[in-house]
Protein backbone atom coordinates (compact mmCIF):
# COMPACT_ATOMS: atom_id res chain seq x y z
CA UNK A 1 0.00 0.00 0.00
CA UNK A 2 1.37 3.35 -0.98
CA UNK A 3 1.73 6.08 1.65
CA UNK A 4 -0.27 9.29 1.09
CA UNK A 5 1.60 12.08 -0.63
CA UNK A 6 2.19 14.81 1.90
CA UNK A 7 2.64 17.51 -0.73
CA UNK A 8 -0.58 16.79 -2.62
CA UNK A 9 -2.60 19.48 -0.86
CA UNK A 10 0.04 22.10 -1.52
CA UNK A 11 -0.07 21.35 -5.25
CA UNK A 12 -3.88 21.13 -5.49
CA UNK A 13 -5.74 23.93 -7.24
CA UNK A 14 -7.46 26.51 -5.07
CA UNK A 15 -10.51 24.99 -3.44
CA UNK A 16 -13.55 27.20 -3.07
CA UNK A 17 -14.98 26.73 0.41
CA UNK A 18 -18.58 25.48 0.63
CA UNK A 19 -20.60 26.03 3.79
CA UNK A 20 -23.76 23.90 3.77
CA UNK A 21 -26.91 23.93 5.84
CA UNK A 22 -29.89 21.61 5.33
CA UNK A 23 -33.39 22.08 6.63
CA UNK A 24 -36.89 20.71 6.16
CA UNK A 25 -39.75 22.85 4.89
CA UNK A 26 -43.24 21.46 5.47
CA UNK A 27 -45.47 23.74 3.37
CA UNK A 28 -45.48 26.47 0.74
CA UNK A 29 -46.07 29.00 3.54
CA UNK A 30 -42.89 27.78 5.28
CA UNK A 31 -40.99 28.05 1.98
CA UNK A 32 -42.06 31.70 1.74
CA UNK A 33 -41.03 32.24 5.36
CA UNK A 34 -37.63 30.71 4.61
CA UNK A 35 -37.21 33.17 1.74
CA UNK A 36 -38.21 36.05 4.02
CA UNK A 37 -35.64 34.95 6.64
CA UNK A 38 -32.96 34.38 4.02
CA UNK A 39 -33.52 37.91 2.66
CA UNK A 40 -32.21 39.29 5.97
CA UNK A 41 -28.84 37.66 5.22
CA UNK A 42 -28.60 38.93 1.64
CA UNK A 43 -26.87 42.11 0.53
CA UNK A 44 -26.13 43.87 -2.74
CA UNK A 45 -23.89 41.75 -4.94
CA UNK A 46 -25.25 38.40 -3.79
CA UNK A 47 -25.96 35.76 -6.41
CA UNK A 48 -28.50 33.09 -5.44
CA UNK A 49 -28.92 30.03 -7.66
CA UNK A 50 -32.07 27.93 -7.21
CA UNK A 51 -32.19 24.28 -8.25
CA UNK A 52 -35.17 21.96 -8.02
CA UNK A 53 -37.74 20.19 -10.12
CA UNK A 54 -40.81 21.91 -11.49
CA UNK A 55 -43.09 22.66 -8.55
CA UNK A 56 -40.33 22.32 -5.97
CA UNK A 57 -40.86 25.83 -4.62
CA UNK A 58 -38.21 27.98 -6.30
CA UNK A 59 -40.60 30.80 -7.15
CA UNK A 60 -42.31 30.54 -3.74
CA UNK A 61 -38.90 30.95 -2.07
CA UNK A 62 -38.16 33.92 -4.33
CA UNK A 63 -41.53 35.47 -3.46
CA UNK A 64 -40.48 35.29 0.21
CA UNK A 65 -37.11 36.84 -0.67
CA UNK A 66 -38.89 39.71 -2.39
CA UNK A 67 -41.11 40.30 0.64
CA UNK A 68 -38.11 40.18 2.95
CA UNK A 69 -36.13 42.59 0.77
CA UNK A 70 -39.12 44.94 0.52
CA UNK A 71 -39.25 45.16 -3.25
CA UNK A 72 -41.96 46.48 -5.52
CA UNK A 73 -44.17 44.28 -7.65
CA UNK A 74 -45.53 40.79 -7.42
CA UNK A 75 -42.76 38.21 -7.63
CA UNK A 76 -43.93 35.66 -10.17
CA UNK A 77 -42.10 33.19 -12.36
CA UNK A 78 -40.24 35.05 -15.11
CA UNK A 79 -40.27 32.00 -17.41
CA UNK A 80 -41.57 33.82 -20.48
CA UNK A 81 -39.78 37.13 -19.96
CA UNK A 82 -36.56 35.48 -18.71
CA UNK A 83 -35.87 38.23 -16.12
CA UNK A 84 -37.75 40.71 -13.96
CA UNK A 85 -36.32 43.56 -11.93
CA UNK A 86 -38.09 44.44 -8.69
CA UNK A 87 -36.87 47.82 -7.37
CA UNK A 88 -36.57 48.31 -3.64
CA UNK A 89 -39.34 50.23 -1.89
CA UNK A 90 -36.83 51.31 0.76
CA UNK A 91 -33.08 51.52 1.05
CA UNK A 92 -32.41 47.83 0.32
CA UNK A 93 -31.13 46.31 -2.90
CA UNK A 94 -33.36 45.60 -5.89
CA UNK A 95 -34.17 41.98 -6.69
CA UNK A 96 -33.36 40.66 -10.17
CA UNK A 97 -35.28 37.41 -10.70
CA UNK A 98 -34.11 35.29 -13.64
CA UNK A 99 -35.52 32.05 -15.01
CA UNK A 100 -32.85 30.36 -17.13
CA UNK A 101 -34.95 27.27 -17.87
CA UNK A 102 -35.37 28.04 -21.57
CA UNK A 103 -31.76 29.13 -22.04
CA UNK A 104 -29.55 26.34 -23.28
CA UNK A 105 -26.10 27.85 -23.22
CA UNK A 106 -23.90 29.32 -20.56
CA UNK A 107 -23.27 32.88 -19.55
CA UNK A 108 -22.84 33.95 -23.20
CA UNK A 109 -26.52 33.36 -23.88
CA UNK A 110 -27.44 35.42 -20.84
CA UNK A 111 -25.14 38.30 -21.77
CA UNK A 112 -27.99 40.46 -23.04
CA UNK A 113 -29.49 40.45 -19.54
CA UNK A 114 -26.49 42.45 -18.25
CA UNK A 115 -26.46 40.49 -15.02
CA UNK A 116 -22.81 41.34 -14.49
CA UNK A 117 -23.77 45.04 -14.54
CA UNK A 118 -26.72 44.54 -12.15
CA UNK A 119 -24.89 42.30 -9.69
CA UNK A 120 -22.95 44.87 -7.63
CA UNK A 121 -26.07 46.77 -6.53
CA UNK A 122 -28.70 44.00 -6.67
CA UNK A 123 -29.54 40.60 -5.28
CA UNK A 124 -29.76 38.32 -8.30
CA UNK A 125 -31.80 35.11 -8.03
CA UNK A 126 -31.49 32.66 -10.91
CA UNK A 127 -33.79 29.66 -11.23
CA UNK A 128 -32.34 26.83 -13.31
CA UNK A 129 -28.94 28.56 -13.39
CA UNK A 130 -26.70 25.50 -12.95
CA UNK A 131 -23.92 25.57 -15.53
CA UNK A 132 -25.04 28.99 -16.77
CA UNK A 133 -24.23 31.72 -14.24
CA UNK A 134 -21.50 30.43 -11.93
CA UNK A 135 -18.99 32.65 -13.74
CA UNK A 136 -20.77 35.75 -12.45
CA UNK A 137 -19.36 35.36 -8.95
CA UNK A 138 -16.98 33.10 -7.05
CA UNK A 139 -19.18 33.79 -4.01
CA UNK A 140 -22.74 32.57 -4.41
CA UNK A 141 -25.52 30.82 -2.59
CA UNK A 142 -26.76 27.65 -4.22
CA UNK A 143 -30.16 26.54 -2.93
CA UNK A 144 -31.17 22.98 -3.82
CA UNK A 145 -34.80 22.05 -3.17
CA UNK A 146 -35.73 18.35 -3.17
CA UNK A 147 -39.27 17.06 -3.04
CA UNK A 148 -41.01 13.72 -3.33
CA UNK A 149 -41.55 12.82 -6.96
CA UNK A 150 -44.41 11.00 -8.63
CA UNK A 151 -48.11 11.29 -7.96
CA UNK A 152 -48.05 12.88 -4.52
CA UNK A 153 -49.48 15.88 -2.71
CA UNK A 154 -46.59 15.90 -0.24
CA UNK A 155 -45.57 19.49 0.51
CA UNK A 156 -42.44 18.53 2.48
CA UNK A 157 -39.20 19.75 0.95
CA UNK A 158 -35.58 19.27 1.90
CA UNK A 159 -33.67 22.47 1.28
CA UNK A 160 -29.87 22.48 1.14
CA UNK A 161 -28.17 25.85 1.21
CA UNK A 162 -24.61 25.76 -0.10
CA UNK A 163 -22.77 28.99 0.59
CA UNK A 164 -19.90 28.98 -1.88
CA UNK A 165 -16.88 31.20 -1.31
CA UNK A 166 -15.64 33.45 1.45
CA UNK A 167 -18.85 35.51 1.49
CA UNK A 168 -20.61 32.62 3.27
CA UNK A 169 -17.76 31.56 5.58
CA UNK A 170 -19.31 33.25 8.64
CA UNK A 171 -21.84 30.53 9.30
CA UNK A 172 -24.90 32.80 9.09
CA UNK A 173 -26.84 30.12 7.16
CA UNK A 174 -27.14 28.08 10.36
CA UNK A 175 -29.28 30.88 11.82
CA UNK A 176 -32.07 29.82 9.46
CA UNK A 177 -32.95 26.82 11.66
CA UNK A 178 -33.25 23.15 10.89
C-alpha angles and dihedrals in degrees: 000000000000120000117241115265108250094202096052095096092050091055096043118108117258110288117217109224117240120201111193133194125178127198140167122243116197103191144010088259090057090048089055090047090051089053090049091051093044090053089066089063096048126093137177111297096033118136116203119190118197122203127182142108123280107290094019093123105262095135092041089055090048090050088056090048090053092050091048092048091047097234130166124252136030111294106228133157110289092205096131098036094039093217140029128190117213110193119215118259089208137019096303128104123279118252119236108196115195130183109199095177095112094042113095104186135060131262092314091069090050094048093103089062090066091218091157088059093047096044101080094058101027143059105240119203116189122190114203091009099140110132091005111072108021089105090066093075139003086211114062143138115239113197115194116192118195124189137173110276130216129040100342140127092206110141095189114118133183110218121196117192113200112191104200120199136007093304089075099039093103095078096238091139090072088065088072092077132234 
